[in-house]
XYZ file of N, CA and C in Angstrom:
564
model
N -13.512 -21.565 -8.919
C -14.445 -20.678 -8.134
C -15.701 -20.692 -9.342
N -16.942 -20.514 -8.843
C -18.111 -20.527 -9.871
C -18.584 -19.033 -9.957
N -19.178 -18.915 -11.232
C -20.019 -17.723 -11.430
C -21.198 -18.209 -12.225
N -22.288 -17.326 -11.751
C -23.765 -17.701 -12.596
C -23.483 -17.271 -13.875
N -22.604 -16.711 -14.472
C -22.722 -16.274 -15.801
C -21.749 -17.275 -16.772
N -21.233 -18.360 -16.034
C -20.665 -19.686 -16.635
C -21.167 -20.596 -17.021
N -21.423 -20.847 -18.301
C -22.250 -22.249 -18.507
C -21.667 -23.538 -18.157
N -22.451 -24.301 -17.508
C -21.826 -25.555 -16.664
C -21.150 -25.234 -15.378
N -21.707 -24.198 -14.702
C -21.246 -23.635 -13.757
C -20.963 -24.820 -12.543
N -21.753 -25.848 -12.470
C -21.637 -26.838 -11.544
C -20.305 -27.645 -11.492
N -19.528 -27.435 -12.509
C -18.434 -28.044 -12.604
C -17.137 -27.411 -11.773
N -17.425 -26.189 -11.329
C -16.532 -25.267 -10.548
C -16.608 -25.271 -9.194
N -15.512 -25.411 -8.562
C -15.332 -25.610 -7.158
C -15.915 -24.279 -6.754
N -16.822 -24.421 -5.480
C -17.232 -23.387 -4.751
C -16.787 -23.165 -3.411
N -15.679 -23.971 -3.144
C -15.058 -24.123 -1.724
C -13.865 -22.837 -1.807
N -13.412 -22.387 -2.918
C -12.501 -21.429 -2.834
C -12.724 -20.178 -1.959
N -11.772 -19.856 -1.196
C -12.100 -18.272 -0.452
C -11.408 -17.447 -1.174
N -11.983 -16.340 -1.793
C -11.169 -15.161 -2.360
C -11.102 -14.007 -1.755
N -10.241 -13.104 -2.259
C -10.088 -11.676 -1.729
C -10.068 -10.647 -2.712
N -10.377 -9.730 -2.400
C -10.268 -8.495 -3.419
C -8.938 -8.441 -4.073
N -8.840 -8.440 -5.253
C -7.494 -8.086 -5.855
C -6.796 -6.700 -5.692
N -7.808 -5.747 -5.297
C -7.170 -4.373 -5.221
C -6.446 -4.299 -3.713
N -6.547 -5.316 -2.885
C -5.709 -5.443 -1.565
C -4.442 -5.690 -1.962
N -3.876 -5.916 -2.990
C -2.515 -6.483 -3.139
C -1.778 -5.502 -4.355
N -0.550 -5.715 -4.220
C 0.173 -4.813 -5.051
C 0.748 -5.387 -6.315
N 0.149 -5.603 -7.278
C 0.434 -6.411 -8.390
C 0.730 -5.463 -9.623
N 1.650 -5.560 -10.496
C 1.914 -4.820 -11.636
C 1.071 -5.180 -12.524
N 0.889 -4.150 -13.819
C -0.136 -4.519 -14.883
C 0.127 -5.860 -15.593
N 1.595 -6.007 -15.782
C 1.977 -7.380 -16.416
C 1.583 -8.623 -15.512
N 1.493 -8.350 -14.206
C 1.195 -9.882 -13.215
C -0.058 -9.995 -13.271
N -0.989 -8.810 -13.366
C -2.394 -9.148 -13.514
C -2.752 -9.723 -15.005
N -2.031 -9.435 -16.167
C -2.089 -9.990 -17.381
C -1.801 -11.383 -17.101
N -0.574 -11.905 -16.531
C -0.443 -13.230 -16.230
C -1.596 -13.919 -15.527
N -2.079 -13.335 -14.531
C -3.133 -13.975 -13.576
C -4.334 -14.141 -14.693
N -4.505 -13.330 -15.537
C -5.537 -13.720 -16.630
C -5.341 -14.798 -17.615
N -4.271 -14.849 -17.931
C -3.698 -15.927 -18.695
C -3.678 -17.236 -18.228
N -3.380 -17.286 -16.832
C -3.317 -18.410 -15.942
C -4.785 -19.111 -15.818
N -5.605 -18.134 -15.333
C -6.898 -18.549 -15.344
C -7.731 -19.130 -16.683
N -7.321 -18.385 -17.665
C -7.792 -19.240 -18.957
C -7.202 -20.474 -19.170
N -5.965 -20.489 -18.978
C -5.295 -21.799 -18.927
C -5.727 -23.003 -18.119
N -6.038 -22.461 -16.970
C -6.739 -23.349 -15.862
C -8.199 -23.880 -16.316
N -8.822 -22.935 -16.954
C -10.372 -23.147 -17.400
C -10.078 -24.350 -18.714
N -9.179 -24.071 -19.434
C -8.900 -25.160 -20.417
C -8.778 -26.300 -20.095
N -7.887 -26.341 -18.842
C -7.606 -27.937 -18.384
C -8.633 -28.392 -17.735
N -9.722 -27.426 -16.860
C -10.796 -27.889 -16.153
C -12.085 -28.397 -17.096
N -12.014 -27.407 -18.190
C -13.118 -27.836 -19.217
C -12.471 -27.695 -20.568
N -11.951 -28.749 -21.113
C -11.231 -28.612 -22.588
C -12.061 -28.190 -23.509
N -13.383 -28.480 -23.655
C -14.307 -27.810 -24.529
C -14.552 -26.190 -24.709
N -14.082 -25.667 -23.497
C -14.119 -24.153 -23.365
C -13.058 -23.584 -24.498
N -11.873 -24.196 -24.788
C -10.900 -23.785 -25.469
C -10.358 -22.471 -25.033
N -10.418 -22.131 -23.805
C -10.046 -20.819 -23.335
C -8.738 -20.625 -23.558
N -7.752 -21.473 -23.638
C -6.491 -21.174 -24.164
C -6.340 -20.277 -25.234
N -7.403 -20.338 -26.147
C -7.525 -19.323 -27.284
C -7.708 -17.866 -26.887
N -8.264 -17.729 -25.686
C -8.636 -16.620 -24.979
C -7.375 -16.066 -24.622
N -6.559 -16.834 -24.174
C -5.247 -16.461 -23.703
C -4.313 -15.882 -24.794
N -4.301 -16.722 -25.787
C -3.478 -16.179 -26.846
C -3.932 -14.654 -27.462
N -5.414 -14.792 -27.504
C -5.957 -13.711 -28.295
C -5.760 -12.243 -27.240
N -5.940 -12.655 -25.839
C -5.797 -11.371 -24.883
C -4.203 -11.018 -24.889
N -3.376 -12.046 -24.935
C -1.752 -11.484 -25.005
C -1.616 -10.632 -26.325
N -1.797 -11.237 -27.377
C -1.693 -10.557 -28.710
C -2.269 -9.204 -28.889
N -3.567 -9.089 -28.345
C -4.266 -7.794 -28.253
C -3.735 -6.773 -27.368
N -3.034 -7.063 -26.049
C -2.590 -6.380 -25.104
C -1.023 -5.991 -25.533
N -0.167 -6.846 -26.191
C 1.233 -6.838 -26.238
C 1.682 -7.114 -27.858
N 0.898 -7.255 -28.696
C 1.116 -7.697 -29.990
C 1.646 -8.867 -30.298
N 1.732 -9.359 -31.548
C 1.978 -10.790 -31.918
C 3.225 -11.297 -31.283
N 4.376 -10.518 -31.297
C 5.649 -10.934 -30.856
C 5.689 -11.087 -29.326
N 5.699 -10.287 -28.635
C 5.559 -10.100 -27.223
C 4.471 -11.053 -26.592
N 3.196 -10.765 -27.231
C 2.112 -11.609 -26.742
C 2.384 -13.173 -26.473
N 3.027 -13.526 -27.853
C 3.367 -14.805 -28.026
C 4.471 -15.390 -26.899
N 5.146 -14.483 -26.615
C 6.531 -14.600 -25.747
C 5.814 -14.988 -24.186
N 4.960 -13.997 -23.896
C 4.369 -14.183 -22.587
C 3.335 -15.153 -22.351
N 2.645 -15.784 -23.332
C 1.727 -16.762 -23.295
C 2.477 -17.926 -23.231
N 3.628 -18.006 -24.036
C 4.306 -19.423 -23.866
C 4.928 -19.500 -22.638
N 5.604 -18.449 -22.051
C 6.222 -18.343 -20.603
C 5.224 -18.918 -19.713
N 4.262 -18.265 -19.716
C 2.889 -18.504 -18.705
C 2.525 -20.030 -18.763
N 2.274 -20.465 -20.133
C 1.912 -21.928 -20.422
C 2.838 -22.663 -19.746
N 4.022 -22.648 -19.889
C 5.086 -23.342 -19.527
C 4.978 -23.450 -17.712
N 4.865 -22.361 -17.478
C 4.849 -21.986 -15.848
C 3.466 -22.772 -15.324
N 2.353 -22.615 -15.964
C 1.357 -23.361 -15.365
C 1.409 -25.089 -15.672
N 1.935 -25.376 -16.847
C 2.408 -26.733 -16.809
C 3.175 -27.438 -15.888
N 4.186 -27.005 -15.455
C 5.182 -26.984 -14.240
C 4.204 -27.228 -12.923
N 3.291 -26.218 -12.640
C 2.559 -26.507 -11.612
C 1.526 -27.557 -11.633
N 1.031 -27.672 -12.806
C 0.174 -28.820 -13.125
C 0.732 -30.083 -12.907
N 1.832 -30.082 -13.520
C 2.857 -31.603 -13.459
C 3.276 -31.964 -11.894
N 3.621 -30.894 -11.226
C 4.295 -31.127 -9.746
C 3.404 -30.747 -8.734
N 2.115 -30.218 -8.785
C 1.325 -30.174 -7.867
C 0.397 -31.218 -7.724
N 0.341 -31.615 -6.484
C -0.383 -32.995 -6.041
C -1.783 -32.706 -5.650
N -2.110 -31.469 -5.131
C -3.419 -31.136 -4.662
C -3.960 -30.238 -5.880
N -5.411 -29.900 -6.063
C -5.929 -29.287 -7.069
C -5.458 -27.875 -6.864
N -5.385 -27.313 -8.085
C -5.077 -25.926 -8.159
C -6.205 -25.052 -8.554
N -6.828 -24.389 -7.371
C -8.097 -23.480 -7.558
C -7.856 -22.548 -8.280
N -8.703 -21.795 -9.075
C -8.779 -20.717 -9.773
C -10.029 -19.995 -9.938
N -10.040 -18.791 -10.244
C -11.115 -18.048 -10.325
C -11.407 -17.986 -11.880
N -12.545 -18.319 -12.233
C -13.067 -18.294 -13.881
C -12.983 -16.628 -14.040
N -12.410 -16.341 -15.219
C -12.608 -15.103 -15.775
C -13.817 -14.661 -16.603
N -14.964 -14.956 -16.261
C -15.964 -14.960 -16.673
C -16.707 -13.353 -16.746
N -16.479 -12.888 -15.633
C -17.221 -11.251 -15.553
C -16.386 -10.532 -14.966
N -16.665 -9.265 -15.005
C -15.866 -8.227 -14.168
C -15.696 -8.309 -12.542
N -16.753 -8.768 -12.177
C -16.734 -8.985 -10.474
C -15.846 -10.086 -10.358
N -16.063 -11.207 -10.923
C -15.135 -12.480 -10.682
C -13.653 -12.068 -10.723
N -13.489 -11.398 -12.019
C -12.024 -10.973 -12.238
C -11.278 -10.025 -11.149
N -12.181 -9.330 -10.301
C -11.540 -8.523 -9.248
C -11.312 -9.059 -8.133
N -11.448 -10.718 -8.101
C -11.075 -11.508 -6.941
C -9.872 -12.243 -7.318
N -9.239 -12.727 -6.064
C -8.237 -13.614 -6.204
C -8.102 -14.775 -4.970
N -7.801 -16.068 -5.464
C -7.848 -16.931 -4.347
C -6.401 -17.282 -3.918
N -6.259 -18.098 -2.948
C -4.889 -18.341 -2.459
C -3.941 -19.086 -3.401
N -4.432 -20.015 -4.200
C -3.540 -20.406 -4.945
C -2.973 -19.756 -6.067
N -3.795 -18.665 -6.434
C -3.477 -17.843 -7.442
C -2.355 -16.717 -6.801
N -2.841 -16.358 -5.653
C -2.013 -15.650 -4.948
C -0.529 -16.047 -4.781
N -0.365 -17.454 -4.308
C 0.811 -17.867 -4.439
C 1.707 -18.002 -5.355
N 0.898 -18.387 -6.630
C 1.809 -18.157 -8.031
C 2.154 -16.795 -8.461
N 1.463 -15.820 -8.194
C 1.785 -14.510 -8.441
C 2.969 -13.820 -7.559
N 2.950 -14.522 -6.447
C 3.989 -14.102 -5.432
C 5.400 -14.743 -5.785
N 5.318 -15.916 -6.430
C 6.326 -16.857 -6.861
C 6.887 -15.768 -8.050
N 5.994 -15.423 -9.203
C 6.368 -14.582 -10.312
C 7.163 -13.194 -9.660
N 6.503 -12.660 -8.563
C 6.950 -11.245 -8.492
C 8.431 -11.625 -7.794
N 8.613 -12.782 -7.059
C 9.892 -13.158 -6.452
C 11.007 -13.440 -7.588
N 10.402 -14.057 -8.592
C 11.367 -14.240 -9.573
C 11.633 -13.129 -10.546
N 10.950 -12.257 -10.513
C 11.344 -10.937 -11.121
C 12.302 -10.172 -10.609
N 12.295 -10.236 -9.198
C 13.365 -9.490 -8.433
C 14.428 -10.454 -8.072
N 14.591 -11.754 -8.545
C 15.526 -12.595 -8.181
C 15.870 -12.859 -6.678
N 14.782 -12.937 -5.880
C 14.961 -13.143 -4.527
C 14.402 -14.624 -4.080
N 15.790 -15.342 -4.046
C 15.911 -16.820 -3.979
C 15.003 -17.324 -2.774
N 15.085 -16.732 -1.657
C 14.299 -17.234 -0.397
C 12.897 -17.054 -0.756
N 12.265 -15.938 -1.254
C 10.918 -15.489 -1.443
C 10.428 -16.437 -2.619
N 11.428 -16.843 -3.422
C 10.905 -17.772 -4.668
C 10.613 -19.099 -4.233
N 11.573 -19.601 -3.174
C 11.620 -21.046 -2.729
C 10.138 -21.231 -1.660
N 10.014 -20.102 -0.940
C 8.923 -20.204 -0.027
C 7.353 -20.182 -0.932
N 7.491 -19.243 -1.853
C 6.175 -19.162 -2.824
C 6.222 -20.314 -3.856
N 7.350 -20.826 -3.897
C 7.057 -22.202 -4.863
C 6.645 -23.425 -4.053
N 7.073 -23.538 -2.943
C 6.514 -24.469 -1.905
C 4.866 -24.495 -1.756
N 4.664 -23.103 -1.429
C 3.186 -22.698 -1.255
C 2.383 -22.978 -2.507
N 2.930 -22.665 -3.783
C 2.217 -23.058 -4.965
C 2.119 -24.525 -5.225
N 3.242 -25.156 -4.931
C 2.969 -26.419 -5.153
C 2.316 -27.356 -4.008
N 1.907 -26.802 -2.917
C 1.258 -27.167 -1.704
C 2.190 -28.471 -1.321
N 3.596 -28.260 -1.095
C 4.331 -29.094 -0.468
C 5.249 -28.628 0.472
N 5.588 -29.244 1.419
C 6.620 -28.966 2.564
C 8.057 -29.383 2.277
N 8.098 -30.438 2.151
C 9.446 -30.830 1.737
C 10.258 -30.670 0.654
N 11.565 -31.196 0.456
C 12.150 -31.009 -0.890
C 11.669 -31.932 -1.788
N 11.622 -31.638 -2.973
C 11.373 -32.604 -3.957
C 11.996 -32.089 -5.306
N 12.401 -32.905 -6.163
C 12.918 -32.402 -7.779
C 12.159 -31.262 -8.298
N 10.640 -31.377 -8.083
C 9.563 -30.648 -8.964
C 9.744 -29.177 -8.762
N 10.400 -28.903 -7.449
C 10.418 -27.488 -6.951
C 11.532 -26.620 -7.734
N 12.502 -27.408 -8.179
C 13.616 -26.686 -9.162
C 12.875 -26.292 -10.396
N 12.189 -27.243 -10.948
C 11.432 -27.285 -12.397
C 10.509 -26.126 -12.157
N 9.836 -25.978 -11.366
C 8.967 -24.808 -11.076
C 9.738 -23.490 -11.219
N 10.538 -23.376 -10.257
C 11.495 -22.226 -9.987
C 12.026 -21.760 -11.347
N 12.636 -22.622 -12.044
C 13.081 -22.460 -13.444
C 12.106 -21.800 -14.238
N 10.965 -22.459 -14.385
C 9.986 -21.598 -15.209
C 9.310 -20.411 -14.698
N 9.487 -20.340 -13.445
C 9.238 -18.867 -12.727
C 10.170 -17.961 -13.326
N 11.534 -18.262 -12.833
C 12.669 -17.234 -13.386
C 12.468 -16.871 -14.879
N 12.148 -18.018 -15.694
C 11.930 -17.654 -17.127
C 10.825 -16.683 -17.263
N 9.630 -17.076 -16.848
C 8.456 -15.928 -16.870
C 8.711 -14.794 -16.266
N 9.509 -14.612 -15.322
C 9.916 -13.326 -14.442
C 10.833 -12.609 -15.526
N 11.738 -13.283 -16.208
C 12.668 -12.569 -17.219
C 11.931 -12.172 -18.413
N 10.701 -12.852 -18.952
C 10.136 -12.579 -19.879
C 9.313 -11.207 -19.676
N 8.476 -11.290 -18.559
C 7.803 -9.961 -17.992
C 8.949 -8.705 -17.747
N 9.968 -8.732 -17.139
C 10.974 -7.716 -17.221
C 11.377 -7.418 -18.342
N 11.736 -8.150 -19.531
C 11.922 -7.687 -20.870
C 10.745 -6.988 -21.647
N 9.595 -7.558 -21.403
C 8.464 -7.070 -22.161
C 7.861 -5.675 -21.398
N 8.080 -5.637 -20.071
C 7.886 -4.545 -19.269
C 8.706 -3.831 -18.519
N 9.920 -3.419 -19.415
C 11.047 -2.785 -18.405
C 10.631 -1.570 -17.532
N 9.547 -0.717 -17.899
C 9.321 0.272 -17.081
C 8.881 -0.379 -15.628
N 8.215 -1.480 -15.431
C 7.940 -1.929 -14.298
C 9.062 -2.093 -13.361
N 9.988 -2.826 -13.909
C 11.195 -3.305 -13.185
C 11.858 -1.959 -12.628
N 11.882 -0.865 -13.325
C 12.435 0.229 -12.768
C 11.607 0.882 -11.707
N 10.178 0.853 -11.819
C 9.530 1.496 -10.728
C 9.512 0.560 -9.589
N 9.462 -0.770 -9.634
C 9.648 -1.832 -8.701
C 10.911 -1.513 -7.942
N 11.916 -1.205 -8.554
C 13.230 -1.043 -7.866
C 13.165 0.237 -7.066
N 12.566 1.222 -7.473
C 12.469 2.439 -6.890
C 11.596 2.412 -5.724
N 10.447 1.526 -5.943
C 9.727 1.434 -4.838
C 10.457 0.779 -3.437
N 11.113 -0.411 -3.752
C 11.883 -1.292 -2.925
C 12.999 -0.099 -2.267
N 13.569 0.664 -3.095
C 14.714 1.561 -2.406
C 13.825 2.527 -1.561
N 12.888 2.880 -1.709
C 12.028 3.996 -1.067
C 11.482 3.465 0.351
N 11.485 2.235 0.169
C 10.952 1.289 1.620
C 12.075 0.888 2.290
N 13.214 0.880 1.878
C 14.435 0.826 2.494
C 15.064 -0.507 2.285
N 14.465 -1.224 1.131
C 14.985 -2.637 0.629
C 15.867 -2.389 -0.282
N 17.018 -3.337 -0.116
C 18.107 -3.279 -1.337
C 17.740 -4.202 -2.368
N 17.796 -3.788 -3.626
C 17.380 -4.721 -4.627
C 18.632 -5.376 -5.277
N 19.869 -5.012 -4.832
C 21.093 -5.451 -5.310
C 21.611 -6.447 -4.461
N 22.866 -6.861 -4.720
C 23.637 -7.673 -3.803
C 24.084 -7.087 -2.342
N 24.073 -7.652 -1.482
C 24.485 -7.001 -0.306
C 26.071 -7.317 -0.009
N 26.566 -6.051 0.193
C 28.020 -5.863 0.176
C 28.438 -6.805 1.374
N 29.831 -7.271 1.264
C 30.596 -8.159 2.182
C 30.468 -7.475 3.720
N 30.105 -8.255 4.588
C 30.106 -7.865 6.001
C 28.936 -7.037 6.298
N 28.057 -6.696 5.379
C 26.872 -5.812 5.633
C 25.709 -6.771 5.586
N 24.821 -6.528 6.947
C 23.665 -7.448 7.064
C 22.533 -6.622 6.925
N 21.344 -6.932 6.409
C 19.878 -6.360 6.533
C 19.182 -6.854 7.608
């Protein structure tokens, strides 16, 4: 996605449809991952930007050197799996200004939904979001690799942000959703 504040903006796709980020319920950790994903994507799209350094700096500033490095590494591994397995381009919004950061595009949404599903170990939602993230309908070996990276990133986020996990489980229970295994003979 383009922004008038980005040097060389002609390189960025202007075809992405974006939506206000406030329309979705993402945890602070997931919003951090979104920013990190955007920086990594910007680095791939424009290597001279060295935006990956911004990702490392942001994570360390927000989480400290240990947890920051852990989250950055898991996020980088996740985006590399997407990049390796996805056949279509991965559209993203450049994190160049506050207005742009308040938007989210479909490819980013699919990736975030995959991370959310991984954090709650929801296999069906993970597979669906994984297929949407990779923009593929059939089965192929790359889906398993992506799901493994998503599970790892989800586990890291659950470790670094334990308060979100408790809040998310409480919210699911209030909405009538079970977050644990379904007892034998009981269907939802």
